[in-house]
Coordinates of C-alpha atoms in Angstrom, one line a residue:
X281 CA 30.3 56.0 -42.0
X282 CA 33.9 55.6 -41.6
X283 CA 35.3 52.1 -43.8
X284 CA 38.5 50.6 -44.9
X285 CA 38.4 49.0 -48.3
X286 CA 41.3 46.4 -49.0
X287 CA 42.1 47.0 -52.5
X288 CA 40.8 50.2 -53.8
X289 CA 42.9 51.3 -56.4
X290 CA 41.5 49.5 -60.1
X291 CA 37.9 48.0 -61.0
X292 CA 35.4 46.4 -58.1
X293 CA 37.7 48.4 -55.5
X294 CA 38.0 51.8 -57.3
X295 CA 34.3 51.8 -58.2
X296 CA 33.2 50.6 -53.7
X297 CA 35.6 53.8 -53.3
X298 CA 33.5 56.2 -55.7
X299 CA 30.2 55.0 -54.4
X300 CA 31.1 55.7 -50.7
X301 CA 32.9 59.2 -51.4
X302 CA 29.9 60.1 -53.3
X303 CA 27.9 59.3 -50.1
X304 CA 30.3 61.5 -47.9
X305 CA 31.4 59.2 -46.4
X306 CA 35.6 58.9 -44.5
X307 CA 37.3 56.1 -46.7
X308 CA 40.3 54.5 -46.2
X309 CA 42.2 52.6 -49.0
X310 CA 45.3 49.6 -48.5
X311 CA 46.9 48.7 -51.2
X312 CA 50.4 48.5 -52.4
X313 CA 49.9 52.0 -54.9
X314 CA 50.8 50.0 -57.8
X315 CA 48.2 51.1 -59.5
X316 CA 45.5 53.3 -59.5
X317 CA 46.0 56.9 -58.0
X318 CA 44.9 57.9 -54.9
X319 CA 41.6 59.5 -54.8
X320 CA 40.9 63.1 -53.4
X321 CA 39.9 62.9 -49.9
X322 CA 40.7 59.4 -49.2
X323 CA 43.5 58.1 -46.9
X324 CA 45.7 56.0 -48.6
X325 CA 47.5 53.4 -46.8
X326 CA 50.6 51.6 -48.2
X327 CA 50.7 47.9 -47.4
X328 CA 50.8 44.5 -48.6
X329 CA 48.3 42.3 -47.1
X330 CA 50.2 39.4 -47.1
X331 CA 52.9 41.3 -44.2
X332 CA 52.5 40.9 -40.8
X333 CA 54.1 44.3 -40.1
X334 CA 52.2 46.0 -42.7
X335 CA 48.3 44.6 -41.2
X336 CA 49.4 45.8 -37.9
X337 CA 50.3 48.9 -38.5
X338 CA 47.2 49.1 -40.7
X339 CA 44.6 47.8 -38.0
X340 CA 46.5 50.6 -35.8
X341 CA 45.2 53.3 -37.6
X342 CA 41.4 52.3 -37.3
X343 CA 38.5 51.7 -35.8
X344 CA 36.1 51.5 -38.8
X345 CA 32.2 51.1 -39.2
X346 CA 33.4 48.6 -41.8
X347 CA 35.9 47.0 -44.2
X348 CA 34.7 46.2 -47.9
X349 CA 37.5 43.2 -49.2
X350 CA 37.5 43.8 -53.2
X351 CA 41.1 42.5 -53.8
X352 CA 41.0 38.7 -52.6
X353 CA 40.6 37.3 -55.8
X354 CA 44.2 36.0 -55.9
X355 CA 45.3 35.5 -51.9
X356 CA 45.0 32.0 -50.6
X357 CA 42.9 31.8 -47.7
X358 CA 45.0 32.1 -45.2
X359 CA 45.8 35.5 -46.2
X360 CA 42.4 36.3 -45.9
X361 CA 42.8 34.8 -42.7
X362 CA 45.5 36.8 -41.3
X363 CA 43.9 40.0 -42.5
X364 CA 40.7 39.3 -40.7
X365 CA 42.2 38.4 -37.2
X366 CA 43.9 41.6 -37.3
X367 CA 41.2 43.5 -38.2
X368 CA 38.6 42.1 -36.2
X369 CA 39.2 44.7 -33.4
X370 CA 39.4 47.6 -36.0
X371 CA 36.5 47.0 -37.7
X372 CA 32.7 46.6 -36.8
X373 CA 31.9 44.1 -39.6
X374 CA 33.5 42.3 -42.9
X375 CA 32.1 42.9 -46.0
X376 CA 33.7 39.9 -48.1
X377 CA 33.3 40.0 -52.5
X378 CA 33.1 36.6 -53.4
X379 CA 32.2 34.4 -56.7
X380 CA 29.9 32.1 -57.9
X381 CA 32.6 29.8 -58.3
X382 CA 33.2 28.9 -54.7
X383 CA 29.4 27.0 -55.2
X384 CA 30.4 22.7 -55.5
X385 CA 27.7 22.7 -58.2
X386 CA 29.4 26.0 -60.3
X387 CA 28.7 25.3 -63.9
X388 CA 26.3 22.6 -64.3
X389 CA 23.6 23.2 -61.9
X390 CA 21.2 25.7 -60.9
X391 CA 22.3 27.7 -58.0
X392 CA 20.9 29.8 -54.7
X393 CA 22.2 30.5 -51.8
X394 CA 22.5 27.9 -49.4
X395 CA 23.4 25.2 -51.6
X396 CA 26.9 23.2 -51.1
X397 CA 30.3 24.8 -51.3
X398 CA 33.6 23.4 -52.5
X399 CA 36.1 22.2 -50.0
X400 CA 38.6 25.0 -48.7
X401 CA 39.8 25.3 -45.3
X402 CA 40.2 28.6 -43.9
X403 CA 44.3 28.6 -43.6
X404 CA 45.0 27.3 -46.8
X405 CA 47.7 28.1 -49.2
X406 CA 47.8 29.2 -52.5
X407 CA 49.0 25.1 -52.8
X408 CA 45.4 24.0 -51.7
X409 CA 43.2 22.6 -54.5
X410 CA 45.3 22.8 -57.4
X411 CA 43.7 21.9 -60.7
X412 CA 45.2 18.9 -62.4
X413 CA 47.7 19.0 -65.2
X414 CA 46.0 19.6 -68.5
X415 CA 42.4 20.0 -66.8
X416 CA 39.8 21.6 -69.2
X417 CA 37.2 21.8 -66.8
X418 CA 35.7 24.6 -64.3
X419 CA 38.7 26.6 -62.3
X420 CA 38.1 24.4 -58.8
X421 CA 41.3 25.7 -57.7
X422 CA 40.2 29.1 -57.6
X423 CA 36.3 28.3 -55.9
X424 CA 38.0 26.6 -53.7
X425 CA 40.8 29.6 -52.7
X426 CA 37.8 31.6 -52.6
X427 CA 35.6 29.3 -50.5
X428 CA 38.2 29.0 -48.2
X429 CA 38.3 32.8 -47.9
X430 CA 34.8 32.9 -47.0
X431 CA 35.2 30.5 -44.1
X432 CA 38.0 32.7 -42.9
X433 CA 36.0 35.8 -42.8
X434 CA 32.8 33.9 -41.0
X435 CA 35.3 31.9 -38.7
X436 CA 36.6 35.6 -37.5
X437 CA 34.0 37.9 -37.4
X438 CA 31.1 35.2 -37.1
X439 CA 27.9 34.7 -39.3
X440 CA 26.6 38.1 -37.4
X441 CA 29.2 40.6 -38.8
X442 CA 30.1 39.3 -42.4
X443 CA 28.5 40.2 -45.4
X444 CA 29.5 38.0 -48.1
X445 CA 28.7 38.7 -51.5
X446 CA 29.0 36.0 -54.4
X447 CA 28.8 38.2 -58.1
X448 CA 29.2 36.1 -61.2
X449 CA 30.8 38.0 -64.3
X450 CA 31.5 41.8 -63.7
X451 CA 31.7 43.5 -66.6
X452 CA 31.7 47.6 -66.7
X453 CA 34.3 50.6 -67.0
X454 CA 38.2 49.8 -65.6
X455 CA 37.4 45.7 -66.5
X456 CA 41.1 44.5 -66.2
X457 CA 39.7 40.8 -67.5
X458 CA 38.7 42.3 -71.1
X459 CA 36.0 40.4 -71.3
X460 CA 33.5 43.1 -72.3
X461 CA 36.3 45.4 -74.3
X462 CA 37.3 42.2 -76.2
X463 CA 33.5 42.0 -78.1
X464 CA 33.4 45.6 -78.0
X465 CA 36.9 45.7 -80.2
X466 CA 35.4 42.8 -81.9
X467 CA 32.7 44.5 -83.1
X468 CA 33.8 47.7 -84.0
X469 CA 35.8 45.8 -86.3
X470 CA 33.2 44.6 -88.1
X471 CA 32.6 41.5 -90.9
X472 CA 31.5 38.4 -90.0
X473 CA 31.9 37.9 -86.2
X474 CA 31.4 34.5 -84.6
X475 CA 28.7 34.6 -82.5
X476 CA 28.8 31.7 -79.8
X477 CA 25.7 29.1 -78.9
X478 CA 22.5 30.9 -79.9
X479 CA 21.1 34.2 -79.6
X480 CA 18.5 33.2 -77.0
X481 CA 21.0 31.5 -74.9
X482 CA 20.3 33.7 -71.2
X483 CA 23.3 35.3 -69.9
X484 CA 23.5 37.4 -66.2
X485 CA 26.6 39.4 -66.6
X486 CA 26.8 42.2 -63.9
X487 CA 27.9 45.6 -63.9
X488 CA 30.8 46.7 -61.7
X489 CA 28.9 49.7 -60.2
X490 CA 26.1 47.8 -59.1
X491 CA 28.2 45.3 -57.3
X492 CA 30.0 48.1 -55.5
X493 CA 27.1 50.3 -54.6
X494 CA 25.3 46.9 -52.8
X495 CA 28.6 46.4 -51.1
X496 CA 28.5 49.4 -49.5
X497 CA 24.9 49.1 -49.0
X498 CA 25.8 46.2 -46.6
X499 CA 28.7 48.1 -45.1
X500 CA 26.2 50.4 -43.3
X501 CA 24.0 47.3 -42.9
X502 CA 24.3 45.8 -39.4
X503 CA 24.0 42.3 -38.9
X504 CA 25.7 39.5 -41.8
X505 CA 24.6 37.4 -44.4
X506 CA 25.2 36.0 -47.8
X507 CA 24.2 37.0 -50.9
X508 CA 24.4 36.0 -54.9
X509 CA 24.9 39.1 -57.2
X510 CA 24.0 38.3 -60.7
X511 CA 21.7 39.7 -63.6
X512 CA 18.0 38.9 -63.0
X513 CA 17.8 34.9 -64.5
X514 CA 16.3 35.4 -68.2
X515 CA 17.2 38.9 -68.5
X516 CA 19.7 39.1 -71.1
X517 CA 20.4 36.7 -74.0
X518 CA 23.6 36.3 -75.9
X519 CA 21.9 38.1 -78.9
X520 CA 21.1 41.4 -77.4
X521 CA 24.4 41.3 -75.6
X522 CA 26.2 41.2 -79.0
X523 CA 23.4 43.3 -80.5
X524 CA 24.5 45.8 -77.9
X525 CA 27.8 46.0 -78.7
X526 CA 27.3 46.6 -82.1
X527 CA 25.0 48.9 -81.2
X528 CA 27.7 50.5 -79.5
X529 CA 30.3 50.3 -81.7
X530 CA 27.9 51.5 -85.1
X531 CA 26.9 48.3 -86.2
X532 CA 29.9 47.5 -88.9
X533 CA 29.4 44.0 -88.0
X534 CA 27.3 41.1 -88.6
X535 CA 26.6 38.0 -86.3
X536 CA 27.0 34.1 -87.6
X537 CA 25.7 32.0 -84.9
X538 CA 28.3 28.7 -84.5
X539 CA 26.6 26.0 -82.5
X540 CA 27.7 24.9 -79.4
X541 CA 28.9 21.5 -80.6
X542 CA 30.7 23.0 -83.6
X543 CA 32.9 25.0 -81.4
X544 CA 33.4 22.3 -78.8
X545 CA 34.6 20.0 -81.7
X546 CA 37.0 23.0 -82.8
X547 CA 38.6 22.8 -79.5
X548 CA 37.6 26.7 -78.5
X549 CA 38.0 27.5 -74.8
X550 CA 35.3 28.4 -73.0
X551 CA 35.4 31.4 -70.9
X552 CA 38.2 32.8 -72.4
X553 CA 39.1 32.1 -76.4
X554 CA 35.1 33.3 -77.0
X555 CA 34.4 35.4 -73.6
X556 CA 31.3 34.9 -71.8
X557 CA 30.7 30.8 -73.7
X558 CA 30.2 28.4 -71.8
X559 CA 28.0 25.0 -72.2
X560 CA 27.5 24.4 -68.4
X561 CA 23.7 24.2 -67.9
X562 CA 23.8 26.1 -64.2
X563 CA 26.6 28.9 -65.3
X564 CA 23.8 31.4 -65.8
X565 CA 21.2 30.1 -64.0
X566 CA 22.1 31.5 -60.3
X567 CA 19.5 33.0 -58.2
X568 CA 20.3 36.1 -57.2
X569 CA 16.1 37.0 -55.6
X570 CA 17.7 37.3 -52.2
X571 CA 19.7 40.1 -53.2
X572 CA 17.0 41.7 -55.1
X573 CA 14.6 41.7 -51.6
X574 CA 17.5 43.3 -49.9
X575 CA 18.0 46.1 -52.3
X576 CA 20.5 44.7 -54.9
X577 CA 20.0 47.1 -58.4
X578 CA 20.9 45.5 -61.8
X579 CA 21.2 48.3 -64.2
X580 CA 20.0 47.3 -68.3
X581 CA 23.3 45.0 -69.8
X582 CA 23.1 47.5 -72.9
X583 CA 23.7 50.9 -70.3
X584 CA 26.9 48.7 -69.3
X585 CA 28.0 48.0 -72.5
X586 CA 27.6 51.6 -73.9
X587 CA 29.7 52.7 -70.7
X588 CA 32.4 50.9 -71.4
X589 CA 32.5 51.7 -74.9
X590 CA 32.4 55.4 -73.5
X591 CA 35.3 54.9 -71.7
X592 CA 37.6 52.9 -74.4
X593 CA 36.9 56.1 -76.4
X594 CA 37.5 58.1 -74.0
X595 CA 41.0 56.6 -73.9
X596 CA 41.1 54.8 -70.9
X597 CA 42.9 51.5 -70.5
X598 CA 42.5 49.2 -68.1
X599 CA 45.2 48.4 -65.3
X600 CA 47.5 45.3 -67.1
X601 CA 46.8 41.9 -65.6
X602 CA 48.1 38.5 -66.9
X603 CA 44.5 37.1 -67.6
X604 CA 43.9 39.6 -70.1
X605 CA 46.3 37.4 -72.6
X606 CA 44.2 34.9 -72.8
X607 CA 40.5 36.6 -73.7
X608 CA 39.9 36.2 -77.6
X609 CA 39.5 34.2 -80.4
X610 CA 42.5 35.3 -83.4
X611 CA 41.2 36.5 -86.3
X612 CA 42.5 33.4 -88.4
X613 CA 40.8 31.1 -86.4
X614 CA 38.1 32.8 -86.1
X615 CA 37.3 32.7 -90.4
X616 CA 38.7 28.7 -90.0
X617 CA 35.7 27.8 -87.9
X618 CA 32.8 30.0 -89.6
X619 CA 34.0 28.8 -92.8
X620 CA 33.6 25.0 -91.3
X621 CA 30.2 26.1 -90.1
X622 CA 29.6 27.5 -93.3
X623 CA 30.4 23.8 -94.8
X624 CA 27.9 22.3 -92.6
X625 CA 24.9 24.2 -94.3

């Protein structure tokens, strides 16, 4: 195989380019080399997707069995768009990495493939969909972006040559997020750590590997389709999550349980002020079977977990991104709430 992956250099992207190297495969990265290295053996071309010049000059330097996309998260559509039309010559299929999000039903129902999407034409802008001033709700404006990306992959390549792939949370070594390395610090740490919900509340967190090595799965896969990519439904639980990470970490900590409506009424932010809570009755209830019939592998939550610890240790960081600042609860306001919810008892 012989594949282009747009992005390439951090997280999802890096890990789709160490899968398909470790098969022996040709790889070609573009990215802007901002960060990241390049990788022994791989072409690196520098570009910004969002030039004319620059996706010209790429598609010039093809043809490719496929191209894996790991670095729409935050291009508008029409982006997406523009790279696909001039690709779609180059390249003998599109394999798209999408989200959970772009579902119309994305946190309060159950979900599977096939059910309704959110509105997002395939040439929007970044404009499109914008969430309301002070919304507190789900992040429409960014299922919608990425909806809209999907329809510009399928409306270039057709149903018949694009994979798209919806994960959920990806968690795993290189998370720029800091989801996972938040409760990992957190529990290393130690004391009284507030643990969110309950401990039996089911969570499908992914890991970052598994997404990429089904990725390139599909690259070699001819044909197209969709495909959620989430932990098997009743899998994991909150409570051995955080058991995991103090596992990890050599359990210095111990875990209060605050209940949902205590930290609703405290004003915490799900999602990001306590990563990973969220009251939403669908946001871990998405069925991800299809993938599993199609060769999808979910590795055990803990083997992610003690991965990432592995590589904080090792003294890795991950690449700096913006939405890092808001993941965590501070420590203050962390004892102000267990000591409310130690008033209640």
């Amino acid at each position: 195989m012989d594949i282009l992956v747009v992005g390439g250099s951090w997280f999802l992207g890096k890990a789709v380019v160490e899968e398909a190297v470790g098969r022996g495969w040709a790889v070609t990265t573009f990215n802007r080399g901002r960060s990241g290295g390049p990788f022994p053996g791989v072409r690196q071309v520098i570009g910004d997707r969002t030039s004319t010049e620059d996706l010209a000059r790429l598609a010039g330097q093809g043809p490719w069995d496929a191209v894996i996309d790991t670095s729409a998260a935050y291009q508008p559509p029409k982006v997406v768009l523009a790279g696909t039309r001039a690709l779609e010559d180059a390249a003998a299929r599109y394999v798209y990495v999408s989200t959970v999000s772009v579902y119309a039903g994305w946190p309060e129902h159950p979900l599977k493939v096939g059910d309704p999407l959110l509105d997002g034409p395939a040439d929007a802008d970044s404009e499109y969909g914008r969430n309301p001033e002070g919304w507190r709700g789900p992040n429409l404006h960014y299922g919608r972006q990425k909806a809209g990306g999907e329809r510009a992959v399928a409306e270039t390549f057709g149903a018949e040559r694009s994979w798209l792939i919806r994960p959920g949370v990806i968690l795993g070594p290189n998370e720029y997020v800091g989801r996972l390395p938040w409760w990992l610090r957190r529990a290393e740490r130690g004391g009284q750590i507030l643990a969110p919900g309950s401990a039996d509340k089911g969570i499908q967190p992914v890991d970052v590997r598994d997404v990429a090595r089904f990725a390139v799965d599909l690259a070699a896969r001819p044909g197209g389709g969709v495909y959620n990519a989430t932990a098997p439904i009743g899998r994991d639980t909150m409570g051995s999550f955080l058991g995991a990470c103090l596992a990890a970490t050599g359990n210095h900590g111990v875990l209060r349980w605050v209940p949902d409506e205590v930290l609703l009424e405290q004003g915490v932010r799900q999602w990001t002020e306590v990563p990973l809570w969220r009251t939403g009755k669908g946001v871990w209830l998405v069925d991800s079977e299809p993938a599993y019939a199609a060769g999808f592998v979910c590795r055990p939550l803990e083997e992610t977990v003690r991965d990432t610890w592995d590589w904080l240790r090792a003294g890795n960081m991950p690449v700096a991104h913006p939405r890092a600042a808001a993941i965590g609860i501070q420590a203050d306001r962390e004892r102000a709430i267990l000591a409310v919810t130690e008033s209640l008892h």
